[in-house]
CSV table of C-alpha atoms in Angstrom, one decimal:
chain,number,residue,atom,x,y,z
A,1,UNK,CA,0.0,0.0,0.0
A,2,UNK,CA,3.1,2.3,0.9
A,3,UNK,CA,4.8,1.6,-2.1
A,4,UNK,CA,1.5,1.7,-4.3
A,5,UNK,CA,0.9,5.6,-3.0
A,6,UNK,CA,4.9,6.7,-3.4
A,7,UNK,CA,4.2,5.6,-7.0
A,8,UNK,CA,1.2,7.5,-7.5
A,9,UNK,CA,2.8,10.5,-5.9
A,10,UNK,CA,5.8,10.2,-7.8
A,11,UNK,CA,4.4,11.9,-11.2
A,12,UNK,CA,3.0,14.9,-9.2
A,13,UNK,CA,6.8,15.7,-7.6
A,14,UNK,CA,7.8,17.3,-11.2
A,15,UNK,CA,10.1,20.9,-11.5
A,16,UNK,CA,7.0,22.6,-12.7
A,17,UNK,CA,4.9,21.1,-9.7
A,18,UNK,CA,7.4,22.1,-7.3
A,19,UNK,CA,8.0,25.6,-8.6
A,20,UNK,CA,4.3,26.1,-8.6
A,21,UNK,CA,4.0,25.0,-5.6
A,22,UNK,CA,6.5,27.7,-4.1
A,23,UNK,CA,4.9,30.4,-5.9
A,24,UNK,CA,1.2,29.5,-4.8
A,25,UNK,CA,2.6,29.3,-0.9
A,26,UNK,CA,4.9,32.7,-1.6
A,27,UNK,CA,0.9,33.9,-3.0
A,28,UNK,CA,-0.5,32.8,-0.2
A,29,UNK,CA,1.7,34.7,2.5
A,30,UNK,CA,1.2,38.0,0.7
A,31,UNK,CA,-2.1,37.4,0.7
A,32,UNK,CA,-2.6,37.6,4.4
A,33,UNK,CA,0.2,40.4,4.7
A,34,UNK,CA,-2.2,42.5,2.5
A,35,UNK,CA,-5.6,41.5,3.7
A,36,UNK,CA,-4.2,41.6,7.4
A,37,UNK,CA,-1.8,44.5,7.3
A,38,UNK,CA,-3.4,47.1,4.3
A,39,UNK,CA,-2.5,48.2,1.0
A,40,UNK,CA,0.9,49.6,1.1
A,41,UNK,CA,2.4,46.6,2.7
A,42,UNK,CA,3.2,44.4,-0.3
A,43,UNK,CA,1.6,46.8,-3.0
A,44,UNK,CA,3.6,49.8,-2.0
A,45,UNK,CA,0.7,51.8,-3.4
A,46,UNK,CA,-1.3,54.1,-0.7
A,47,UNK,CA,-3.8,57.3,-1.1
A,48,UNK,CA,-0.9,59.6,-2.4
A,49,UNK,CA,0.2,56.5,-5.2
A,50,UNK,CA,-2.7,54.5,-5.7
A,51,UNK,CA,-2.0,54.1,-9.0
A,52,UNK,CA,1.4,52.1,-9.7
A,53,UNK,CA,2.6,49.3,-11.8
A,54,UNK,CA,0.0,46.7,-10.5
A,55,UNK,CA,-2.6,48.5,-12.1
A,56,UNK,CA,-1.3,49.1,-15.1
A,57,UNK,CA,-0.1,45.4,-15.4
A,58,UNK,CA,-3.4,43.5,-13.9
A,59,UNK,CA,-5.9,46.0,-15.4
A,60,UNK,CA,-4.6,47.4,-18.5
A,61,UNK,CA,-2.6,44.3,-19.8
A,62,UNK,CA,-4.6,41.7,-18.2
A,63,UNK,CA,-7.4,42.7,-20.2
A,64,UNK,CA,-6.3,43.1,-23.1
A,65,UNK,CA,-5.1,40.1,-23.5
A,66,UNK,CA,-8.0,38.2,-22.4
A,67,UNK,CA,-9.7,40.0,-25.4
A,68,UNK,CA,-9.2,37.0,-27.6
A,69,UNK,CA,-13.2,35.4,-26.9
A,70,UNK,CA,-14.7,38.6,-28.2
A,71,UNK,CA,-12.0,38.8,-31.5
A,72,UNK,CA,-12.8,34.8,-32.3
A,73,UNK,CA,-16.8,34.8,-31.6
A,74,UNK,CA,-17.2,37.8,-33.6
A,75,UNK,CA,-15.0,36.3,-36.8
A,76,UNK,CA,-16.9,32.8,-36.1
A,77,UNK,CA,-20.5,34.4,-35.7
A,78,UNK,CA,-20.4,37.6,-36.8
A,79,UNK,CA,-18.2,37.6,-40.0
A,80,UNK,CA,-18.7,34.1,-41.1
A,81,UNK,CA,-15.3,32.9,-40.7
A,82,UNK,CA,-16.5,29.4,-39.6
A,83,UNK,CA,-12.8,27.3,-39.8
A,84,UNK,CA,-12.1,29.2,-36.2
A,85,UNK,CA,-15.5,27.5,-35.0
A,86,UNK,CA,-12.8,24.8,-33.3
A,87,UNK,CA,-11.5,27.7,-31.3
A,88,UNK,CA,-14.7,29.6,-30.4
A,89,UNK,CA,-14.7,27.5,-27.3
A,90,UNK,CA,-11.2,27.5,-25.7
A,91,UNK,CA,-11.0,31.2,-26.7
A,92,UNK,CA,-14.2,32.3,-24.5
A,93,UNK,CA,-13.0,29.9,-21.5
A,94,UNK,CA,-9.6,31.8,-21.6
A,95,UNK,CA,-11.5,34.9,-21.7
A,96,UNK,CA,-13.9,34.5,-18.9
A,97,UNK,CA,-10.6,33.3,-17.0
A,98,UNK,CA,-8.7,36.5,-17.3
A,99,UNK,CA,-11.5,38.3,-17.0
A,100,UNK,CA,-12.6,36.9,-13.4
A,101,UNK,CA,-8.8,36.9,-12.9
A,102,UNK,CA,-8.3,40.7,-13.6
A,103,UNK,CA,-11.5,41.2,-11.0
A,104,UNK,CA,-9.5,38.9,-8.2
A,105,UNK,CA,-6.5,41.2,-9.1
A,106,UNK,CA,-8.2,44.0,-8.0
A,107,UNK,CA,-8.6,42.8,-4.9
A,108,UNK,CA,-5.0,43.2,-4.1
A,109,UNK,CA,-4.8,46.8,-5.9
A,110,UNK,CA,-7.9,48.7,-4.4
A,111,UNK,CA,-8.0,50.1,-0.9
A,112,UNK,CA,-10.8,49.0,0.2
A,113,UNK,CA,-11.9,45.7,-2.0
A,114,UNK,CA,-15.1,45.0,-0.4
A,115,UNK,CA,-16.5,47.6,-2.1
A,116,UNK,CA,-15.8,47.1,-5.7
A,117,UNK,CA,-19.8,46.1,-6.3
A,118,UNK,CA,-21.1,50.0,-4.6
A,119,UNK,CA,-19.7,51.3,-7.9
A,120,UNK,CA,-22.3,49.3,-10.0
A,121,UNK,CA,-25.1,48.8,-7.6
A,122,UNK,CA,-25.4,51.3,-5.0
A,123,UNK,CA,-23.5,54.3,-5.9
A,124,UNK,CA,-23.3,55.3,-10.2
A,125,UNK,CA,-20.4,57.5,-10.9
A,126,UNK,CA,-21.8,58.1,-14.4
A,127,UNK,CA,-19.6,61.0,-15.4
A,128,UNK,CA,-16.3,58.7,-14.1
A,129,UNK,CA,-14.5,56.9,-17.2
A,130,UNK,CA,-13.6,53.9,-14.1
A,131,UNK,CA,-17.6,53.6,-13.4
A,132,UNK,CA,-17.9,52.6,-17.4
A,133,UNK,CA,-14.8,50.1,-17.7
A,134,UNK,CA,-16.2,48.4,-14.3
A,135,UNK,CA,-19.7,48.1,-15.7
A,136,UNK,CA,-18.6,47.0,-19.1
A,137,UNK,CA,-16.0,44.6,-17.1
A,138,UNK,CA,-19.1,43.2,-15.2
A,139,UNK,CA,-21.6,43.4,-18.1
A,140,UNK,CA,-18.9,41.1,-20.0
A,141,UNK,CA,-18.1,38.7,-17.4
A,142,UNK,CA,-21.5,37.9,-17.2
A,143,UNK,CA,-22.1,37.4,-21.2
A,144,UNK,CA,-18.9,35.3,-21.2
A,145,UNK,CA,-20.4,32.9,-18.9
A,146,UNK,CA,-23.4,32.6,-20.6
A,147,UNK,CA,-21.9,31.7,-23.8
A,148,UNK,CA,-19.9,29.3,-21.9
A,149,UNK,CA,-22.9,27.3,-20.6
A,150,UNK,CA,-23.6,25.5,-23.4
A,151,UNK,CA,-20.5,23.2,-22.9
A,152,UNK,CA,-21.6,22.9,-19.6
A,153,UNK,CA,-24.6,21.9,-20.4
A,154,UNK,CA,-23.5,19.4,-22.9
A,155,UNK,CA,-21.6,17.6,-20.7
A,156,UNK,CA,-24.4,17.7,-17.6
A,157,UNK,CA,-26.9,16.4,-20.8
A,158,UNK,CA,-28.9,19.0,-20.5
A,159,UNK,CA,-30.0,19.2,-24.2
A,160,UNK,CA,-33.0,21.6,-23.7
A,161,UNK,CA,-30.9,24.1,-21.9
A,162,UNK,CA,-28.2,24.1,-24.0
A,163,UNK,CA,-30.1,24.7,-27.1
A,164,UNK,CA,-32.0,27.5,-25.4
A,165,UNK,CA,-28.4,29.0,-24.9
A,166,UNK,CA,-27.3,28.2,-28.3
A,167,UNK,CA,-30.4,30.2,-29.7
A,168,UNK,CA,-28.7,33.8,-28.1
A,169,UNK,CA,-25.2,33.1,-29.7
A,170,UNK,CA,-25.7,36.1,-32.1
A,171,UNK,CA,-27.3,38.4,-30.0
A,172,UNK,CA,-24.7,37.5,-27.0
A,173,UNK,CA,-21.6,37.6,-29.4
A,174,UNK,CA,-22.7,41.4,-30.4
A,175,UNK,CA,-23.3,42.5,-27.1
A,176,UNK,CA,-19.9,41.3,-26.1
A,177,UNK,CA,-18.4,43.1,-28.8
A,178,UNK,CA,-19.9,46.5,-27.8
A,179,UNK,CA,-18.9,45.6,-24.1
A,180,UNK,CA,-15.5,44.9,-25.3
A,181,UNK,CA,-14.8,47.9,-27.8
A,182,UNK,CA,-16.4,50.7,-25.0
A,183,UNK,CA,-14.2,49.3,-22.2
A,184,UNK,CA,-11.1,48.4,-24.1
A,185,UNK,CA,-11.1,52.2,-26.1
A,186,UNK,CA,-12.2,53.6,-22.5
A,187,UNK,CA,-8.9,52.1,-21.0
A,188,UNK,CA,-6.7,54.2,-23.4
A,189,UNK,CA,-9.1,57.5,-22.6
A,190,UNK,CA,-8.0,57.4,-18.8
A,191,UNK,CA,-4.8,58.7,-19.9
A,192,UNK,CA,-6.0,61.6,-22.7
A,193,UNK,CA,-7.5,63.4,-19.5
A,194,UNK,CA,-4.4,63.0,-17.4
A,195,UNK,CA,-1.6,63.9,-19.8
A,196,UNK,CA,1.2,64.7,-16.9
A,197,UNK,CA,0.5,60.8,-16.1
A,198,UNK,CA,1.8,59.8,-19.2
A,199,UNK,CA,5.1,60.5,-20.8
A,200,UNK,CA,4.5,62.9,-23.9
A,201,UNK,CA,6.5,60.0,-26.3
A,202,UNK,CA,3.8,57.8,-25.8
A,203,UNK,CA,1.2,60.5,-25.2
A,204,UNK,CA,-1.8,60.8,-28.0
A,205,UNK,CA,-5.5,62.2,-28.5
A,206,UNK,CA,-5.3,58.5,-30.1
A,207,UNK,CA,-4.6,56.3,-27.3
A,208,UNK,CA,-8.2,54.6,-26.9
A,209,UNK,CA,-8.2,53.8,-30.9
A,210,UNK,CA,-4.5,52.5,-30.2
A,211,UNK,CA,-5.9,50.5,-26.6
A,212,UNK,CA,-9.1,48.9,-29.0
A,213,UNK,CA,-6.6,48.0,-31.8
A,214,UNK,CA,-3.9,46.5,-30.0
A,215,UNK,CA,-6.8,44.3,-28.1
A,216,UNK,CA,-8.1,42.7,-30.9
A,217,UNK,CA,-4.3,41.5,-31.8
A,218,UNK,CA,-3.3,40.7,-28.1
């Protein structure tokens, strides 16, 4: 029994395994450190800096490049291009995962995380360019699980509710690209209405085109 158990362990004791083990634990312990001791103590962000490089990488890039389900459903769908069909599937699953990953990221970057849903629910900034990114962020979240389901579904053999699901493909795939081109251009505005953020090489009236662009090739 011993032996039978070492052996079954043995394939799971890889490199990879045991690097990913030590980051996840590393993750872990800066977890509590921020949840326990506040913001600035392994963000090094605090009311005067609560923007930094977190933000920038989590938000901006994390998003971007978890544009690909919105790129592939609307050339699938929307333009016909059925050979990427095969990859309609993987492409919104990797979506909805950096997506809901970008969200749990946020919880490390915000002061006060608890209150990410006030924005959305309770208390509209409607005149913030944040208030429309977090609502298209949420709005999109949603429509990629949606159009997820139907593998689900499939695999629960729920035939009838899968092909209810499968009837709203269109209407779902354009309503994720609206979601995707208002938050993904709005990303790039941030920074035409704080110029002395931004270093004037990469500064430009231009930037959300440039944000929406670079999305759909991310």
């Amino acid at each position: 029994m011993e032996r039978s158990s070492r052996i079954s362990l043995r394939p799971l004791m890889t490199p990879f395994n045991l690097a990913l083990g030590v980051i996840l634990a590393v993750g872990c312990v800066l977890t509590v450190l921020r949840f326990t001791g506040g913001l600035s103590v392994v963000t090094n962000l605090d009311d005067n800096n609560p923007w930094g490089i977190w933000i920038g990488f989590d938000l901006l890039c994390g998003v971007a490049l978890a544009a690909g389900g919105y790129t592939t459903s609307a050339a699938c769908y929307l333009f016909g291009l059925k050979r990427y069909h095969s990859a309609v599937r993987p492409a919104i699953l990797t979506a909805f995962l950096g997506y809901a990953l970008v969200v749990l990221a946020l919880h490390y970057d915000v002061g006060r995380p608890w209150r990410l849903p006030f924005p959305i629910f309770w208390q509209q900034g409607t005149t913030s360019l944040l208030f429309e990114v977090g609502l298209c962020v949420f709005l999109y979240l949603t429509v990629l699980l949606i159009e997820f389901t139907p593998a689900v579904f499939e695999w629960l053999g729920f035939s009838k509710l899968r092909n209810a699901v499968v009837k709203l493909t269109i209407l779902l795939t354009i309503f994720g690209v609206v979601l995707s081109t208002l938050h993904q251009s709005s990303l790039g505005a941030l920074y035409t209405i704080v110029p002395s953020k931004l270093h004037p090489l990469w500064y430009s009236s231009y930037l959300p085109v440039y944000f929406f662009i670079s999305s759909m090739f991310a």
